[in-house]
Amino acid sequence: MKLSITGAGYVGLVTGACFAEMGNTVICVDNNAAKVTALRSGEMPISEPGLADLVSANLRAGRLHFTTSLAEAVSATTIHFIAVGTPPGEDGSADLTHVLEVARGIGRHMQSECIVVDKSTVPVGTADRVRAAIQEELDRRGLALDFDVVSNPEFLKEGDAVNDFMRPERIIVGSQSPRAAEMLSALYSPFTRNHERLLVMGVRDAEMTKYAANAMLAVRISFMNEMAAVCERLGVDVENVRRGIGSDSRIGHAFLYPGCGYGGSCFPKDMRALVHMAAENGVDAGILRAAETRNQVQKHRLFEKIRERFDGRLAGKVIGLWGLAFKPGTDDLREAPSLVLIERLLDANAGVRAYDPVAMDNARRSFPPAWLRSDKLELVDRQYDVPRGADALALVTEWKPFRRPDFDALKRLMASPVIFDGRNQYDPQQVRAAGFEYIGIGRC
């Protein structure tokens, strides 16, 4: 099939590369000319395992193309994916400006019947607005062309997105048109050969499914973080509690890991958008608001533990940070807990020395200029440069290289052997046996 995908960001780029890998012709559109030029050369704007090889292979094969011209892409294809950003507004609502701009562009340039697919995470009812925007442009042109608008939300985990797309747990297609649903089913058939994973439902149902999925996962994380706070007060080890409740098949272990909060481009934004959507329709989303509030509190918990350990006297102390990205497998720093921790440490006149296996370049590009100018923040390029002379080491992102540290080397390098485990990655007894003071999240 011949596809256009507008938005060569995280979702659009993964989607385009994976569809091209299955033999489709894909034209990715982005209004950032520099990004398009880089992509044509195989340079990646994001760090995602396996994506660079996939893009390069399909560029060489002539199946994957990049352009800044929506008109060019629409005129050459019959299925048009919208995969642009929906940033949060001040009230938490999803901003559909970019989505509707693309919809109007499709309406201005389409020459024959087509299918328009909302891949972006959008509020319930967005497909109706996309349809109206396209139809308005067609009416302005005096054309009567048939088209369908389909919701096909993405369920990609950063750090494992290519694998998620190639081996999906489910593919949601929201469509009122049997013809459009059949076309999407055929497009996705190479990804579902071993097991039928495609679920067809109403458009509004599909739009809601995406928000509900992210909300459920965010609630589980916040629930476990709250349990960790209770466990700390009661002298209970939350790790045993996690294992105990996770062994219940009705609950399971996934997303039940206490830590220093969730971040990224999805959970925080989508939780606020869903709360706003509920309020607009007369529903008090108390559980969702509580989960988001708990997450904001949790992002400060690691700093509070560090401050408590040093009796509030952090000026002149050097705190080492392992991990900056909001999760392993990505260089994404959006709403990362590390940002809250760094800000509060710098405000307390502490020194910060930080390292991340992937996100260092992004940190140097995106950190506030005041941080980068400060002599209190040092970004280093080697893992064991972080603990050199540090008064404490804080694990913020649970990258694999951090899982089995050389405790003997750490003890030699650090000014004082104190470890704050923001992801409960280490065994407290093992760390203490190595001569360190261990402070985790809800651990005894």
PDB file of C-alpha atoms in Angstrom, residues 84-367:
ATOM      1  CA  VAL A  84       1.692  14.962  15.067  1.00  0.00           C
ATOM      2  CA  GLY A  85       1.975  16.144  18.651  1.00  0.00           C
ATOM      3  CA  THR A  86      -0.930  17.043  20.913  1.00  0.00           C
ATOM      4  CA  PRO A  87       0.816  19.096  23.614  1.00  0.00           C
ATOM      5  CA  PRO A  88      -1.067  19.953  26.807  1.00  0.00           C
ATOM      6  CA  GLY A  89      -2.719  23.328  27.142  1.00  0.00           C
ATOM      7  CA  GLU A  90      -2.592  25.345  30.358  1.00  0.00           C
ATOM      8  CA  ASP A  91      -5.809  23.670  31.516  1.00  0.00           C
ATOM      9  CA  GLY A  92      -4.436  20.191  30.784  1.00  0.00           C
ATOM     10  CA  SER A  93      -6.484  19.694  27.628  1.00  0.00           C
ATOM     11  CA  ALA A  94      -4.864  18.236  24.505  1.00  0.00           C
ATOM     12  CA  ASP A  95      -4.018  20.913  21.950  1.00  0.00           C
ATOM     13  CA  LEU A  96      -5.346  19.747  18.568  1.00  0.00           C
ATOM     14  CA  THR A  97      -3.922  22.647  16.561  1.00  0.00           C
ATOM     15  CA  HIS A  98      -1.411  20.506  14.675  1.00  0.00           C
ATOM     16  CA  VAL A  99      -3.855  17.636  14.102  1.00  0.00           C
ATOM     17  CA  LEU A 100      -6.461  19.933  12.566  1.00  0.00           C
ATOM     18  CA  GLU A 101      -3.831  21.753  10.489  1.00  0.00           C
ATOM     19  CA  VAL A 102      -2.868  18.440   8.920  1.00  0.00           C
ATOM     20  CA  ALA A 103      -6.523  17.541   8.390  1.00  0.00           C
ATOM     21  CA  ARG A 104      -7.116  20.794   6.537  1.00  0.00           C
ATOM     22  CA  GLY A 105      -3.983  20.162   4.477  1.00  0.00           C
ATOM     23  CA  ILE A 106      -5.280  16.749   3.468  1.00  0.00           C
ATOM     24  CA  GLY A 107      -8.572  18.348   2.462  1.00  0.00           C
ATOM     25  CA  ARG A 108      -6.746  20.923   0.353  1.00  0.00           C
ATOM     26  CA  HIS A 109      -4.620  18.402  -1.535  1.00  0.00           C
ATOM     27  CA  MET A 110      -6.515  15.082  -1.816  1.00  0.00           C
ATOM     28  CA  GLN A 111      -7.512  14.193  -5.359  1.00  0.00           C
ATOM     29  CA  SER A 112      -9.387  10.925  -4.830  1.00  0.00           C
ATOM     30  CA  GLU A 113     -11.116   8.899  -2.131  1.00  0.00           C
ATOM     31  CA  CYS A 114      -8.881   8.017   0.781  1.00  0.00           C
ATOM     32  CA  ILE A 115      -8.639   6.918   4.407  1.00  0.00           C
ATOM     33  CA  VAL A 116      -7.410   9.323   7.081  1.00  0.00           C
ATOM     34  CA  VAL A 117      -6.032   7.670  10.223  1.00  0.00           C
ATOM     35  CA  ASP A 118      -5.644   9.438  13.578  1.00  0.00           C
ATOM     36  CA  LYS A 119      -2.485   7.911  15.068  1.00  0.00           C
ATOM     37  CA  SER A 120      -1.919  10.763  17.523  1.00  0.00           C
ATOM     38  CA  THR A 121      -3.330  10.444  21.020  1.00  0.00           C
ATOM     39  CA  VAL A 122      -6.438  12.599  20.790  1.00  0.00           C
ATOM     40  CA  PRO A 123      -9.544  13.275  22.912  1.00  0.00           C
ATOM     41  CA  VAL A 124     -12.811  11.520  22.237  1.00  0.00           C
ATOM     42  CA  GLY A 125     -14.594  13.263  19.379  1.00  0.00           C
ATOM     43  CA  THR A 126     -11.442  14.308  17.520  1.00  0.00           C
ATOM     44  CA  ALA A 127     -12.252  12.140  14.501  1.00  0.00           C
ATOM     45  CA  ASP A 128     -15.454  14.159  14.045  1.00  0.00           C
ATOM     46  CA  ARG A 129     -13.432  17.386  14.067  1.00  0.00           C
ATOM     47  CA  VAL A 130     -10.903  15.961  11.609  1.00  0.00           C
ATOM     48  CA  ARG A 131     -13.724  14.911   9.308  1.00  0.00           C
ATOM     49  CA  ALA A 132     -15.312  18.357   9.513  1.00  0.00           C
ATOM     50  CA  ALA A 133     -11.990  20.093   8.781  1.00  0.00           C
ATOM     51  CA  ILE A 134     -11.369  17.950   5.695  1.00  0.00           C
ATOM     52  CA  GLN A 135     -14.929  18.352   4.461  1.00  0.00           C
ATOM     53  CA  GLU A 136     -14.749  22.117   4.864  1.00  0.00           C
ATOM     54  CA  GLU A 137     -11.701  22.238   2.577  1.00  0.00           C
ATOM     55  CA  LEU A 138     -13.342  19.969   0.026  1.00  0.00           C
ATOM     56  CA  ASP A 139     -16.452  22.156   0.010  1.00  0.00           C
ATOM     57  CA  ARG A 140     -14.261  25.202  -0.504  1.00  0.00           C
ATOM     58  CA  ARG A 141     -12.733  23.475  -3.539  1.00  0.00           C
ATOM     59  CA  GLY A 142     -16.136  22.402  -4.823  1.00  0.00           C
ATOM     60  CA  LEU A 143     -15.168  18.702  -4.765  1.00  0.00           C
ATOM     61  CA  ALA A 144     -17.260  15.714  -3.691  1.00  0.00           C
ATOM     62  CA  LEU A 145     -14.761  13.046  -2.664  1.00  0.00           C
ATOM     63  CA  ASP A 146     -15.432  10.131  -0.338  1.00  0.00           C
ATOM     64  CA  PHE A 147     -13.126   9.642   2.630  1.00  0.00           C
ATOM     65  CA  ASP A 148     -13.164   7.825   5.949  1.00  0.00           C
ATOM     66  CA  VAL A 149     -11.634   8.909   9.238  1.00  0.00           C
ATOM     67  CA  VAL A 150     -10.313   6.084  11.396  1.00  0.00           C
ATOM     68  CA  SER A 151      -8.848   6.049  14.922  1.00  0.00           C
ATOM     69  CA  ASN A 152      -5.804   3.802  15.250  1.00  0.00           C
ATOM     70  CA  PRO A 153      -4.043   4.768  18.500  1.00  0.00           C
ATOM     71  CA  GLU A 154      -0.431   3.754  19.114  1.00  0.00           C
ATOM     72  CA  PHE A 155       0.645   1.573  22.021  1.00  0.00           C
ATOM     73  CA  LEU A 156       4.410   1.906  21.800  1.00  0.00           C
ATOM     74  CA  LYS A 157       6.790   1.830  24.751  1.00  0.00           C
ATOM     75  CA  GLU A 158       9.780   4.114  24.421  1.00  0.00           C
ATOM     76  CA  GLY A 159      12.870   1.942  24.393  1.00  0.00           C
ATOM     77  CA  ASP A 160      10.990  -1.002  22.842  1.00  0.00           C
ATOM     78  CA  ALA A 161       8.852   0.707  20.204  1.00  0.00           C
ATOM     79  CA  VAL A 162      10.062  -1.206  17.149  1.00  0.00           C
ATOM     80  CA  ASN A 163       9.423  -4.532  18.850  1.00  0.00           C
ATOM     81  CA  ASP A 164       6.001  -3.323  20.041  1.00  0.00           C
ATOM     82  CA  PHE A 165       5.022  -2.364  16.490  1.00  0.00           C
ATOM     83  CA  MET A 166       6.373  -5.513  14.884  1.00  0.00           C
ATOM     84  CA  ARG A 167       4.883  -7.837  17.525  1.00  0.00           C
ATOM     85  CA  PRO A 168       1.815  -5.995  18.837  1.00  0.00           C
ATOM     86  CA  GLU A 169      -0.249  -7.205  21.755  1.00  0.00           C
ATOM     87  CA  ARG A 170      -3.261  -5.554  20.169  1.00  0.00           C
ATOM     88  CA  ILE A 171      -4.118  -3.265  17.271  1.00  0.00           C
ATOM     89  CA  ILE A 172      -7.103  -1.013  17.848  1.00  0.00           C
ATOM     90  CA  VAL A 173      -9.043   0.217  14.819  1.00  0.00           C
ATOM     91  CA  GLY A 174     -11.960   2.552  15.415  1.00  0.00           C
ATOM     92  CA  SER A 175     -14.098   2.874  12.308  1.00  0.00           C
ATOM     93  CA  GLN A 176     -17.703   3.282  11.255  1.00  0.00           C
ATOM     94  CA  SER A 177     -16.815   2.120   7.749  1.00  0.00           C
ATOM     95  CA  PRO A 178     -16.465  -1.621   7.026  1.00  0.00           C
ATOM     96  CA  ARG A 179     -14.386  -0.771   3.941  1.00  0.00           C
ATOM     97  CA  ALA A 180     -11.910   1.307   5.959  1.00  0.00           C
ATOM     98  CA  ALA A 181     -11.703  -1.370   8.649  1.00  0.00           C
ATOM     99  CA  GLU A 182     -10.935  -3.984   5.992  1.00  0.00           C
ATOM    100  CA  MET A 183      -8.201  -1.803   4.499  1.00  0.00           C
ATOM    101  CA  LEU A 184      -6.560  -1.296   7.893  1.00  0.00           C
ATOM    102  CA  SER A 185      -6.895  -5.007   8.621  1.00  0.00           C
ATOM    103  CA  ALA A 186      -5.094  -5.789   5.362  1.00  0.00           C
ATOM    104  CA  LEU A 187      -2.391  -3.216   6.126  1.00  0.00           C
ATOM    105  CA  TYR A 188      -1.721  -4.754   9.530  1.00  0.00           C
ATOM    106  CA  SER A 189      -2.058  -8.392   8.460  1.00  0.00           C
ATOM    107  CA  PRO A 190       1.743  -8.979   8.247  1.00  0.00           C
ATOM    108  CA  PHE A 191       1.984  -8.051  11.934  1.00  0.00           C
ATOM    109  CA  THR A 192      -0.756 -10.467  13.043  1.00  0.00           C
ATOM    110  CA  ARG A 193       0.021 -13.664  11.129  1.00  0.00           C
ATOM    111  CA  ASN A 194       0.550 -15.841  14.201  1.00  0.00           C
ATOM    112  CA  HIS A 195      -2.414 -14.575  16.184  1.00  0.00           C
ATOM    113  CA  GLU A 196      -5.325 -12.257  15.446  1.00  0.00           C
ATOM    114  CA  ARG A 197      -4.724  -9.153  17.498  1.00  0.00           C
ATOM    115  CA  LEU A 198      -6.785  -6.592  15.612  1.00  0.00           C
ATOM    116  CA  LEU A 199      -9.851  -5.261  17.440  1.00  0.00           C
ATOM    117  CA  VAL A 200     -12.396  -3.230  15.476  1.00  0.00           C
ATOM    118  CA  MET A 201     -14.670  -0.908  17.408  1.00  0.00           C
ATOM    119  CA  GLY A 202     -16.329   2.478  17.178  1.00  0.00           C
ATOM    120  CA  VAL A 203     -14.168   5.530  16.539  1.00  0.00           C
ATOM    121  CA  ARG A 204     -14.947   7.126  19.895  1.00  0.00           C
ATOM    122  CA  ASP A 205     -14.352   3.801  21.649  1.00  0.00           C
ATOM    123  CA  ALA A 206     -10.875   3.589  20.108  1.00  0.00           C
ATOM    124  CA  GLU A 207     -10.032   7.168  21.086  1.00  0.00           C
ATOM    125  CA  MET A 208     -11.030   6.432  24.671  1.00  0.00           C
ATOM    126  CA  THR A 209      -9.183   3.105  24.788  1.00  0.00           C
ATOM    127  CA  LYS A 210      -5.815   4.810  24.396  1.00  0.00           C
ATOM    128  CA  TYR A 211      -6.429   7.211  27.284  1.00  0.00           C
ATOM    129  CA  ALA A 212      -7.879   4.489  29.503  1.00  0.00           C
ATOM    130  CA  ALA A 213      -4.839   2.233  28.915  1.00  0.00           C
ATOM    131  CA  ASN A 214      -2.322   4.907  29.878  1.00  0.00           C
ATOM    132  CA  ALA A 215      -4.425   5.994  32.843  1.00  0.00           C
ATOM    133  CA  MET A 216      -4.608   2.446  34.196  1.00  0.00           C
ATOM    134  CA  LEU A 217      -0.832   2.053  34.037  1.00  0.00           C
ATOM    135  CA  ALA A 218      -0.210   5.444  35.639  1.00  0.00           C
ATOM    136  CA  VAL A 219      -2.674   4.647  38.440  1.00  0.00           C
ATOM    137  CA  ARG A 220      -0.885   1.356  39.170  1.00  0.00           C
ATOM    138  CA  ILE A 221       2.461   3.139  39.477  1.00  0.00           C
ATOM    139  CA  SER A 222       1.044   5.824  41.759  1.00  0.00           C
ATOM    140  CA  PHE A 223      -0.798   3.244  43.846  1.00  0.00           C
ATOM    141  CA  MET A 224       2.434   1.366  44.494  1.00  0.00           C
ATOM    142  CA  ASN A 225       4.296   4.584  45.290  1.00  0.00           C
ATOM    143  CA  GLU A 226       1.640   5.418  47.858  1.00  0.00           C
ATOM    144  CA  MET A 227       1.908   1.931  49.352  1.00  0.00           C
ATOM    145  CA  ALA A 228       5.673   2.482  49.601  1.00  0.00           C
ATOM    146  CA  ALA A 229       5.085   5.672  51.593  1.00  0.00           C
ATOM    147  CA  VAL A 230       2.827   3.776  54.023  1.00  0.00           C
ATOM    148  CA  CYS A 231       5.333   0.920  54.255  1.00  0.00           C
ATOM    149  CA  GLU A 232       8.107   3.344  55.255  1.00  0.00           C
ATOM    150  CA  ARG A 233       6.066   4.591  58.203  1.00  0.00           C
ATOM    151  CA  LEU A 234       5.158   1.064  59.328  1.00  0.00           C
ATOM    152  CA  GLY A 235       8.554  -0.560  58.978  1.00  0.00           C
ATOM    153  CA  VAL A 236       7.381  -2.784  56.123  1.00  0.00           C
ATOM    154  CA  ASP A 237       9.475  -3.747  53.095  1.00  0.00           C
ATOM    155  CA  VAL A 238       7.439  -2.750  50.057  1.00  0.00           C
ATOM    156  CA  GLU A 239       9.349  -5.218  47.869  1.00  0.00           C
ATOM    157  CA  ASN A 240       7.806  -8.126  49.750  1.00  0.00           C
ATOM    158  CA  VAL A 241       4.396  -6.492  49.495  1.00  0.00           C
ATOM    159  CA  ARG A 242       4.877  -5.988  45.744  1.00  0.00           C
ATOM    160  CA  ARG A 243       5.808  -9.625  45.243  1.00  0.00           C
ATOM    161  CA  GLY A 244       2.928 -10.761  47.399  1.00  0.00           C
ATOM    162  CA  ILE A 245       0.191  -8.867  45.603  1.00  0.00           C
ATOM    163  CA  GLY A 246       1.762  -9.337  42.167  1.00  0.00           C
ATOM    164  CA  SER A 247       1.519 -13.116  42.530  1.00  0.00           C
ATOM    165  CA  ASP A 248      -2.268 -12.738  42.410  1.00  0.00           C
ATOM    166  CA  SER A 249      -3.214 -13.454  38.775  1.00  0.00           C
ATOM    167  CA  ARG A 250      -5.908 -10.778  38.966  1.00  0.00           C
ATOM    168  CA  ILE A 251      -3.238  -8.166  39.692  1.00  0.00           C
ATOM    169  CA  GLY A 252       0.073  -9.277  38.171  1.00  0.00           C
ATOM    170  CA  HIS A 253       3.496  -7.681  38.578  1.00  0.00           C
ATOM    171  CA  ALA A 254       3.546  -5.212  35.683  1.00  0.00           C
ATOM    172  CA  PHE A 255       3.769  -1.513  36.599  1.00  0.00           C
ATOM    173  CA  LEU A 256       3.848  -2.272  40.334  1.00  0.00           C
ATOM    174  CA  TYR A 257       7.393  -1.027  40.922  1.00  0.00           C
ATOM    175  CA  PRO A 258       7.770   1.858  43.398  1.00  0.00           C
ATOM    176  CA  GLY A 259      10.225   4.565  42.433  1.00  0.00           C
ATOM    177  CA  CYS A 260      10.761   8.277  42.069  1.00  0.00           C
ATOM    178  CA  GLY A 261       7.783   8.876  39.763  1.00  0.00           C
ATOM    179  CA  TYR A 262       6.806   8.459  36.130  1.00  0.00           C
ATOM    180  CA  GLY A 263       7.605  10.926  33.360  1.00  0.00           C
ATOM    181  CA  GLY A 264       7.847  10.994  29.590  1.00  0.00           C
ATOM    182  CA  SER A 265       5.657  12.369  26.853  1.00  0.00           C
ATOM    183  CA  CYS A 266       2.606  10.151  27.461  1.00  0.00           C
ATOM    184  CA  PHE A 267       1.497   9.406  31.012  1.00  0.00           C
ATOM    185  CA  PRO A 268       1.620  12.937  32.492  1.00  0.00           C
ATOM    186  CA  LYS A 269       0.085  14.578  29.423  1.00  0.00           C
ATOM    187  CA  ASP A 270      -2.591  11.946  28.890  1.00  0.00           C
ATOM    188  CA  MET A 271      -3.600  11.854  32.551  1.00  0.00           C
ATOM    189  CA  ARG A 272      -4.195  15.616  32.548  1.00  0.00           C
ATOM    190  CA  ALA A 273      -6.067  15.456  29.260  1.00  0.00           C
ATOM    191  CA  LEU A 274      -8.333  12.679  30.547  1.00  0.00           C
ATOM    192  CA  VAL A 275      -9.032  14.575  33.775  1.00  0.00           C
ATOM    193  CA  HIS A 276      -9.931  17.631  31.681  1.00  0.00           C
ATOM    194  CA  MET A 277     -12.111  15.551  29.361  1.00  0.00           C
ATOM    195  CA  ALA A 278     -13.949  14.061  32.326  1.00  0.00           C
ATOM    196  CA  ALA A 279     -14.510  17.470  33.938  1.00  0.00           C
ATOM    197  CA  GLU A 280     -15.849  18.915  30.689  1.00  0.00           C
ATOM    198  CA  ASN A 281     -18.451  16.186  30.723  1.00  0.00           C
ATOM    199  CA  GLY A 282     -19.463  16.531  34.359  1.00  0.00           C
ATOM    200  CA  VAL A 283     -17.360  13.714  35.829  1.00  0.00           C
ATOM    201  CA  ASP A 284     -15.064  14.265  38.803  1.00  0.00           C
ATOM    202  CA  ALA A 285     -12.086  12.022  37.944  1.00  0.00           C
ATOM    203  CA  GLY A 286     -10.950  11.750  41.549  1.00  0.00           C
ATOM    204  CA  ILE A 287      -8.869   8.603  41.095  1.00  0.00           C
ATOM    205  CA  LEU A 288      -7.008  10.062  38.118  1.00  0.00           C
ATOM    206  CA  ARG A 289      -6.364  13.372  39.889  1.00  0.00           C
ATOM    207  CA  ALA A 290      -5.095  11.540  42.963  1.00  0.00           C
ATOM    208  CA  ALA A 291      -2.736   9.431  40.848  1.00  0.00           C
ATOM    209  CA  GLU A 292      -1.283  12.499  39.145  1.00  0.00           C
ATOM    210  CA  THR A 293      -0.955  14.323  42.486  1.00  0.00           C
ATOM    211  CA  ARG A 294       0.848  11.330  44.000  1.00  0.00           C
ATOM    212  CA  ASN A 295       3.225  11.309  41.040  1.00  0.00           C
ATOM    213  CA  GLN A 296       4.101  14.961  41.515  1.00  0.00           C
ATOM    214  CA  VAL A 297       4.778  14.280  45.198  1.00  0.00           C
ATOM    215  CA  GLN A 298       6.855  11.223  44.310  1.00  0.00           C
ATOM    216  CA  LYS A 299       9.168  13.199  42.040  1.00  0.00           C
ATOM    217  CA  HIS A 300      10.274  15.178  45.107  1.00  0.00           C
ATOM    218  CA  ARG A 301      10.686  12.123  47.344  1.00  0.00           C
ATOM    219  CA  LEU A 302      14.285  11.368  46.404  1.00  0.00           C
ATOM    220  CA  PHE A 303      15.376  14.920  47.171  1.00  0.00           C
ATOM    221  CA  GLU A 304      13.541  14.825  50.497  1.00  0.00           C
ATOM    222  CA  LYS A 305      15.346  11.619  51.444  1.00  0.00           C
ATOM    223  CA  ILE A 306      18.702  13.168  50.540  1.00  0.00           C
ATOM    224  CA  ARG A 307      17.896  16.314  52.520  1.00  0.00           C
ATOM    225  CA  GLU A 308      16.797  14.289  55.541  1.00  0.00           C
ATOM    226  CA  ARG A 309      19.941  12.157  55.458  1.00  0.00           C
ATOM    227  CA  PHE A 310      22.164  15.253  55.543  1.00  0.00           C
ATOM    228  CA  ASP A 311      20.022  17.064  58.152  1.00  0.00           C
ATOM    229  CA  GLY A 312      19.107  19.757  55.639  1.00  0.00           C
ATOM    230  CA  ARG A 313      22.758  20.801  55.174  1.00  0.00           C
ATOM    231  CA  LEU A 314      23.295  20.206  51.484  1.00  0.00           C
ATOM    232  CA  ALA A 315      25.362  23.286  50.618  1.00  0.00           C
ATOM    233  CA  GLY A 316      28.757  22.132  49.415  1.00  0.00           C
ATOM    234  CA  LYS A 317      27.736  18.475  49.196  1.00  0.00           C
ATOM    235  CA  VAL A 318      28.194  16.662  45.874  1.00  0.00           C
ATOM    236  CA  ILE A 319      25.409  14.302  44.867  1.00  0.00           C
ATOM    237  CA  GLY A 320      26.068  11.887  42.005  1.00  0.00           C
ATOM    238  CA  LEU A 321      23.203  10.910  39.716  1.00  0.00           C
ATOM    239  CA  TRP A 322      23.061   7.745  37.663  1.00  0.00           C
ATOM    240  CA  GLY A 323      20.389   8.233  35.017  1.00  0.00           C
ATOM    241  CA  LEU A 324      18.666  11.262  33.493  1.00  0.00           C
ATOM    242  CA  ALA A 325      16.158   9.877  30.963  1.00  0.00           C
ATOM    243  CA  PHE A 326      12.661   9.264  32.287  1.00  0.00           C
ATOM    244  CA  LYS A 327      13.126   5.513  31.657  1.00  0.00           C
ATOM    245  CA  PRO A 328      15.779   3.159  30.263  1.00  0.00           C
ATOM    246  CA  GLY A 329      16.064   2.670  26.512  1.00  0.00           C
ATOM    247  CA  THR A 330      15.476   6.282  25.510  1.00  0.00           C
ATOM    248  CA  ASP A 331      17.087   9.708  25.616  1.00  0.00           C
ATOM    249  CA  ASP A 332      13.736  11.344  26.387  1.00  0.00           C
ATOM    250  CA  LEU A 333      13.953  13.843  29.266  1.00  0.00           C
ATOM    251  CA  ARG A 334      10.402  15.147  29.103  1.00  0.00           C
ATOM    252  CA  GLU A 335       8.977  15.376  32.646  1.00  0.00           C
ATOM    253  CA  ALA A 336      11.769  13.108  33.881  1.00  0.00           C
ATOM    254  CA  PRO A 337      12.097  12.789  37.682  1.00  0.00           C
ATOM    255  CA  SER A 338      15.786  13.655  37.318  1.00  0.00           C
ATOM    256  CA  LEU A 339      14.848  17.210  36.369  1.00  0.00           C
ATOM    257  CA  VAL A 340      12.993  17.769  39.637  1.00  0.00           C
ATOM    258  CA  LEU A 341      15.854  16.287  41.642  1.00  0.00           C
ATOM    259  CA  ILE A 342      18.519  18.389  39.901  1.00  0.00           C
ATOM    260  CA  GLU A 343      16.519  21.586  40.307  1.00  0.00           C
ATOM    261  CA  ARG A 344      15.993  21.054  44.011  1.00  0.00           C
ATOM    262  CA  LEU A 345      19.601  20.053  44.654  1.00  0.00           C
ATOM    263  CA  LEU A 346      20.903  23.135  42.853  1.00  0.00           C
ATOM    264  CA  ASP A 347      18.428  25.330  44.754  1.00  0.00           C
ATOM    265  CA  ALA A 348      19.869  23.841  47.967  1.00  0.00           C
ATOM    266  CA  ASN A 349      23.386  24.838  46.798  1.00  0.00           C
ATOM    267  CA  ALA A 350      24.461  21.226  46.402  1.00  0.00           C
ATOM    268  CA  GLY A 351      26.733  20.132  43.593  1.00  0.00           C
ATOM    269  CA  VAL A 352      25.354  17.653  41.061  1.00  0.00           C
ATOM    270  CA  ARG A 353      27.392  15.302  38.885  1.00  0.00           C
ATOM    271  CA  ALA A 354      25.294  13.280  36.439  1.00  0.00           C
ATOM    272  CA  TYR A 355      25.639  10.594  33.785  1.00  0.00           C
ATOM    273  CA  ASP A 356      23.219   8.758  31.499  1.00  0.00           C
ATOM    274  CA  PRO A 357      24.204   6.093  28.940  1.00  0.00           C
ATOM    275  CA  VAL A 358      22.112   7.685  26.156  1.00  0.00           C
ATOM    276  CA  ALA A 359      20.679  11.056  27.201  1.00  0.00           C
ATOM    277  CA  MET A 360      23.823  13.161  27.668  1.00  0.00           C
ATOM    278  CA  ASP A 361      23.611  14.946  24.306  1.00  0.00           C
ATOM    279  CA  ASN A 362      19.930  15.657  24.859  1.00  0.00           C
ATOM    280  CA  ALA A 363      20.689  16.979  28.344  1.00  0.00           C
ATOM    281  CA  ARG A 364      23.327  19.350  27.018  1.00  0.00           C
ATOM    282  CA  ARG A 365      20.861  20.599  24.390  1.00  0.00           C
ATOM    283  CA  SER A 366      17.748  20.900  26.525  1.00  0.00           C
ATOM    284  CA  PHE A 367      18.768  21.677  30.109  1.00  0.00           C
TER     285      PHE A 367
END
